[in-house]
Amino acid sequence: MGKRVLLVDDDEKLRRLLKEYLEGYEFQVFTLADGEAVLKSIKKESPEIVILDIMLPKKDGLEVLKEIRAVSRVPVIMLTAKGEEADRVVGLELGADDYLPKPFSPRELLARMKAVLRRLDPGVKPTTAESEELRVEAGNLVLDKARQILLMGGKEVSLSSTEYRVLRVLMENPNRVLSRDQIMTLAQGKDFMAFDRSIDVHISKLRAKLESDPRSPKRIKTIWGSGYMFVHST
């Protein structure tokens, strides 16, 4: 069976169109017309990706996204008729993996979905000889690349999939200044369709989770005019 997709949109015509289109590419598509039952559906259907409209009745998509991120790291692509930067930034701050403004073609959505799923595919499991490369340690931080999780002081830190990839790039390049473009390319690959300030948003979220004082970061430093640097003191 194909990968499972949860599609949440109040537009019945659009739901039907996207469901038929995606099923033609062997996806299993579950649909909802509002955000009330999203968490229940995620628990029941275990989707591998969620397509979530921001403008929903009863409960808006941003509120639903926040609830999802409290319990799951499932990748989420946001759909919205709004094009303002503020809406994009809020979605990214809450942990969205991508953002697609309406109107869009089903083909474009499919391309975005494939790109997100491809980036999250753990691929072939490593041999024992390669296993040491699957842990990146820096002080009390341990990035477990096999399980795609971060431990801080032995306790797991909840990260969105994009936050994880950005942090992985930084930790794999300690004490090296990386530009925003370099981070985006290394974290997301050529398929990444970036939004203005998106890297800044993810860095801000990471600092809030990793720094004792996010306003005066010690781990992830801003190098003005150049980019960011992950500081690994020896």
Coordinates of C-alpha atoms in Angstrom, one line a residue:
M1 CA 0.0 0.0 0.0
G2 CA 1.1 3.6 -0.6
K3 CA 2.0 6.2 2.0
R4 CA -0.8 7.5 4.1
V5 CA -1.9 11.1 3.8
L6 CA -4.3 13.1 6.0
L7 CA -5.9 15.9 4.1
V8 CA -7.7 18.6 6.1
D9 CA -9.6 21.2 4.1
D10 CA -13.2 22.6 4.3
D11 CA -13.5 22.8 0.5
E12 CA -15.3 19.7 -0.5
K13 CA -14.5 20.1 -4.2
L14 CA -10.8 20.5 -3.5
R15 CA -10.7 17.6 -1.1
R16 CA -12.3 15.3 -3.7
L17 CA -10.0 16.6 -6.4
L18 CA -6.8 16.1 -4.4
K19 CA -7.9 12.7 -3.0
E20 CA -8.5 11.4 -6.5
Y21 CA -5.3 12.9 -7.8
L22 CA -3.1 11.5 -5.0
E23 CA -4.7 8.1 -5.1
G24 CA -3.7 8.0 -8.7
Y25 CA -0.1 8.1 -7.4
E26 CA -0.8 5.3 -4.9
F27 CA -1.2 7.4 -1.8
Q28 CA -3.8 6.3 0.8
V29 CA -5.8 9.5 1.4
F30 CA -7.9 10.2 4.5
T31 CA -9.9 13.5 4.5
L32 CA -11.4 15.8 7.1
A33 CA -13.5 18.9 6.6
D34 CA -12.4 20.7 9.8
G35 CA -9.8 20.4 12.5
E36 CA -11.8 19.0 15.3
A37 CA -10.9 15.3 14.7
V38 CA -7.4 15.7 13.4
L39 CA -5.6 14.3 16.5
K40 CA -8.0 11.4 16.7
S41 CA -7.4 10.7 13.0
I42 CA -3.6 10.9 13.4
K43 CA -3.8 8.4 16.2
K44 CA -6.1 6.0 14.3
E45 CA -4.6 6.3 10.7
S46 CA -1.0 7.1 11.5
P47 CA -0.5 9.3 8.4
E48 CA 3.0 9.8 7.1
I49 CA 2.2 13.3 6.0
V50 CA -0.5 15.9 6.8
I51 CA -1.9 18.4 4.4
L52 CA -3.5 21.1 6.5
D53 CA -5.5 24.2 5.5
I54 CA -5.1 27.3 7.7
M55 CA -8.6 28.6 7.1
L56 CA -10.8 26.0 8.7
P57 CA -14.2 26.2 10.5
K58 CA -14.4 25.6 14.2
K59 CA -10.7 25.5 14.8
D60 CA -8.1 27.2 12.5
G61 CA -5.2 25.3 11.0
L62 CA -2.6 27.1 13.0
E63 CA -4.2 26.0 16.3
V64 CA -4.5 22.5 14.9
L65 CA -0.8 22.5 13.9
K66 CA 0.1 23.5 17.4
E67 CA -1.9 20.6 18.8
I68 CA -0.2 18.2 16.3
R69 CA 3.3 19.3 17.3
A70 CA 2.5 18.7 21.0
V71 CA 2.1 15.0 20.3
S72 CA 3.7 14.2 16.9
R73 CA 6.5 15.0 14.5
V74 CA 4.6 14.0 11.4
P75 CA 5.5 16.3 8.5
V76 CA 2.9 19.0 7.8
I77 CA 2.3 21.0 4.7
M78 CA 0.2 24.1 5.2
L79 CA -2.4 25.3 2.6
T80 CA -3.7 28.8 2.7
A81 CA -5.3 31.5 0.6
K82 CA -3.3 34.0 2.6
G83 CA 0.0 35.2 1.2
E84 CA 1.3 37.6 3.9
E85 CA 4.7 36.8 5.3
A86 CA 3.3 37.0 8.8
D87 CA 1.2 33.9 8.2
R88 CA 4.1 32.0 6.7
V89 CA 6.3 32.8 9.6
V90 CA 3.7 31.8 12.2
G91 CA 3.2 28.5 10.5
L92 CA 7.0 27.9 10.4
E93 CA 7.3 28.9 14.0
L94 CA 4.7 26.3 15.0
G95 CA 6.6 23.6 13.2
A96 CA 5.2 23.4 9.6
D97 CA 7.5 21.6 7.2
D98 CA 6.4 23.5 4.1
Y99 CA 3.8 26.0 3.0
L100 CA 1.7 26.2 -0.2
P101 CA -0.4 29.2 -1.0
K102 CA -3.7 28.8 -2.9
P103 CA -4.4 28.5 -5.7
F104 CA -2.0 25.7 -6.5
S105 CA -2.0 22.7 -8.9
P106 CA -2.3 19.2 -7.6
R107 CA 1.0 18.5 -9.4
E108 CA 2.8 21.2 -7.3
L109 CA 1.4 19.7 -4.1
L110 CA 2.5 16.3 -5.1
A111 CA 6.0 17.6 -5.8
R112 CA 6.1 19.3 -2.4
M113 CA 4.9 16.1 -0.7
K114 CA 7.5 13.9 -2.4
A115 CA 10.2 16.4 -1.5
V116 CA 9.3 16.4 2.2
L117 CA 8.9 12.6 2.3
R118 CA 12.2 12.1 0.5
R119 CA 14.0 14.3 3.0
L120 CA 12.6 12.4 5.9
D121 CA 13.3 8.9 4.5
P122 CA 16.0 7.3 6.7
G123 CA 17.1 5.2 3.7
V124 CA 19.2 2.1 4.1
K125 CA 20.3 1.2 7.6
P126 CA 24.0 1.5 8.2
T127 CA 26.5 -1.2 8.8
T128 CA 28.1 -1.6 12.3
A129 CA 31.2 0.1 11.0
E130 CA 29.2 3.2 10.0
S131 CA 27.2 3.4 13.2
E132 CA 29.6 5.8 15.0
E133 CA 28.8 8.4 12.3
L134 CA 25.2 8.3 13.3
R135 CA 25.8 10.2 16.6
V136 CA 27.0 13.8 16.8
E137 CA 27.9 14.9 20.3
A138 CA 28.5 18.4 21.6
G139 CA 28.6 18.8 25.4
N140 CA 25.3 17.5 26.8
L141 CA 23.8 17.4 23.3
V142 CA 23.6 14.1 21.4
L143 CA 22.1 14.0 17.9
D144 CA 21.0 10.5 17.2
K145 CA 20.8 10.4 13.4
A146 CA 19.6 6.8 13.2
R147 CA 16.4 7.6 15.2
Q148 CA 16.4 11.3 14.1
I149 CA 16.1 12.6 17.7
L150 CA 18.1 15.0 19.9
L151 CA 19.0 14.3 23.5
M152 CA 20.0 17.0 25.9
G153 CA 21.3 15.8 29.2
G154 CA 19.9 12.3 28.3
K155 CA 16.4 13.6 27.8
E156 CA 14.8 13.8 24.4
V157 CA 14.1 17.3 23.0
S158 CA 11.0 17.7 20.9
L159 CA 11.9 19.0 17.5
S160 CA 10.0 19.4 14.3
S161 CA 11.4 17.6 11.3
T162 CA 12.8 20.8 9.8
E163 CA 14.3 21.9 13.1
Y164 CA 16.0 18.6 13.3
R165 CA 17.5 18.9 9.9
V166 CA 18.7 22.5 10.5
L167 CA 20.3 21.5 13.8
R168 CA 21.9 18.5 12.1
V169 CA 23.6 20.7 9.5
L170 CA 24.9 23.0 12.2
M171 CA 26.2 20.2 14.5
E172 CA 27.9 18.5 11.6
N173 CA 29.8 21.7 10.8
P174 CA 30.9 22.9 14.3
N175 CA 32.7 26.2 14.6
R176 CA 32.1 26.9 11.0
V177 CA 30.1 29.9 9.7
L178 CA 27.3 28.8 7.4
S179 CA 25.2 31.2 5.4
R180 CA 21.4 30.9 5.2
D181 CA 21.6 29.6 1.7
Q182 CA 24.1 26.9 2.8
I183 CA 22.0 25.8 5.7
M184 CA 18.9 25.6 3.5
T185 CA 20.7 23.7 0.8
L186 CA 22.3 21.2 3.2
A187 CA 19.2 20.7 5.3
Q188 CA 16.6 20.5 2.5
G189 CA 18.3 19.8 -0.8
K190 CA 17.5 21.3 -4.1
D191 CA 13.8 20.7 -3.7
F192 CA 13.5 23.2 -0.8
M193 CA 11.3 26.2 -1.7
A194 CA 12.4 28.6 1.0
F195 CA 10.5 31.5 2.4
D196 CA 12.0 34.8 3.5
R197 CA 13.2 34.5 7.1
S198 CA 12.4 30.8 7.3
I199 CA 15.9 29.8 8.5
D200 CA 15.8 32.6 11.1
V201 CA 12.5 31.3 12.4
H202 CA 13.9 27.8 12.8
I203 CA 17.1 29.1 14.5
S204 CA 14.9 31.1 16.9
K205 CA 12.9 28.0 17.8
L206 CA 16.1 25.9 18.3
R207 CA 17.6 28.5 20.6
A208 CA 14.4 28.6 22.7
K209 CA 14.8 24.8 23.2
L210 CA 18.6 24.5 23.6
E211 CA 19.8 27.8 25.1
S212 CA 19.6 28.7 28.8
D213 CA 19.2 32.3 27.6
P214 CA 18.0 32.4 24.0
R215 CA 18.6 36.2 23.8
S216 CA 22.3 35.6 24.5
P217 CA 22.9 32.3 22.7
K218 CA 26.1 30.3 23.5
R219 CA 25.5 27.3 21.2
I220 CA 24.1 28.8 18.0
K221 CA 25.6 32.2 17.3
T222 CA 24.6 34.8 14.8
I223 CA 27.6 35.9 12.7
W224 CA 26.3 39.3 11.5
G225 CA 26.3 39.6 7.7
S226 CA 27.4 36.0 7.2
G227 CA 25.0 33.5 8.8
Y228 CA 25.1 31.2 11.8
M229 CA 27.7 29.1 13.6
F230 CA 27.2 26.1 16.0
V231 CA 29.8 26.5 18.8
H232 CA 31.4 23.3 20.0
S233 CA 33.9 24.0 22.7
T234 CA 36.6 21.4 23.1

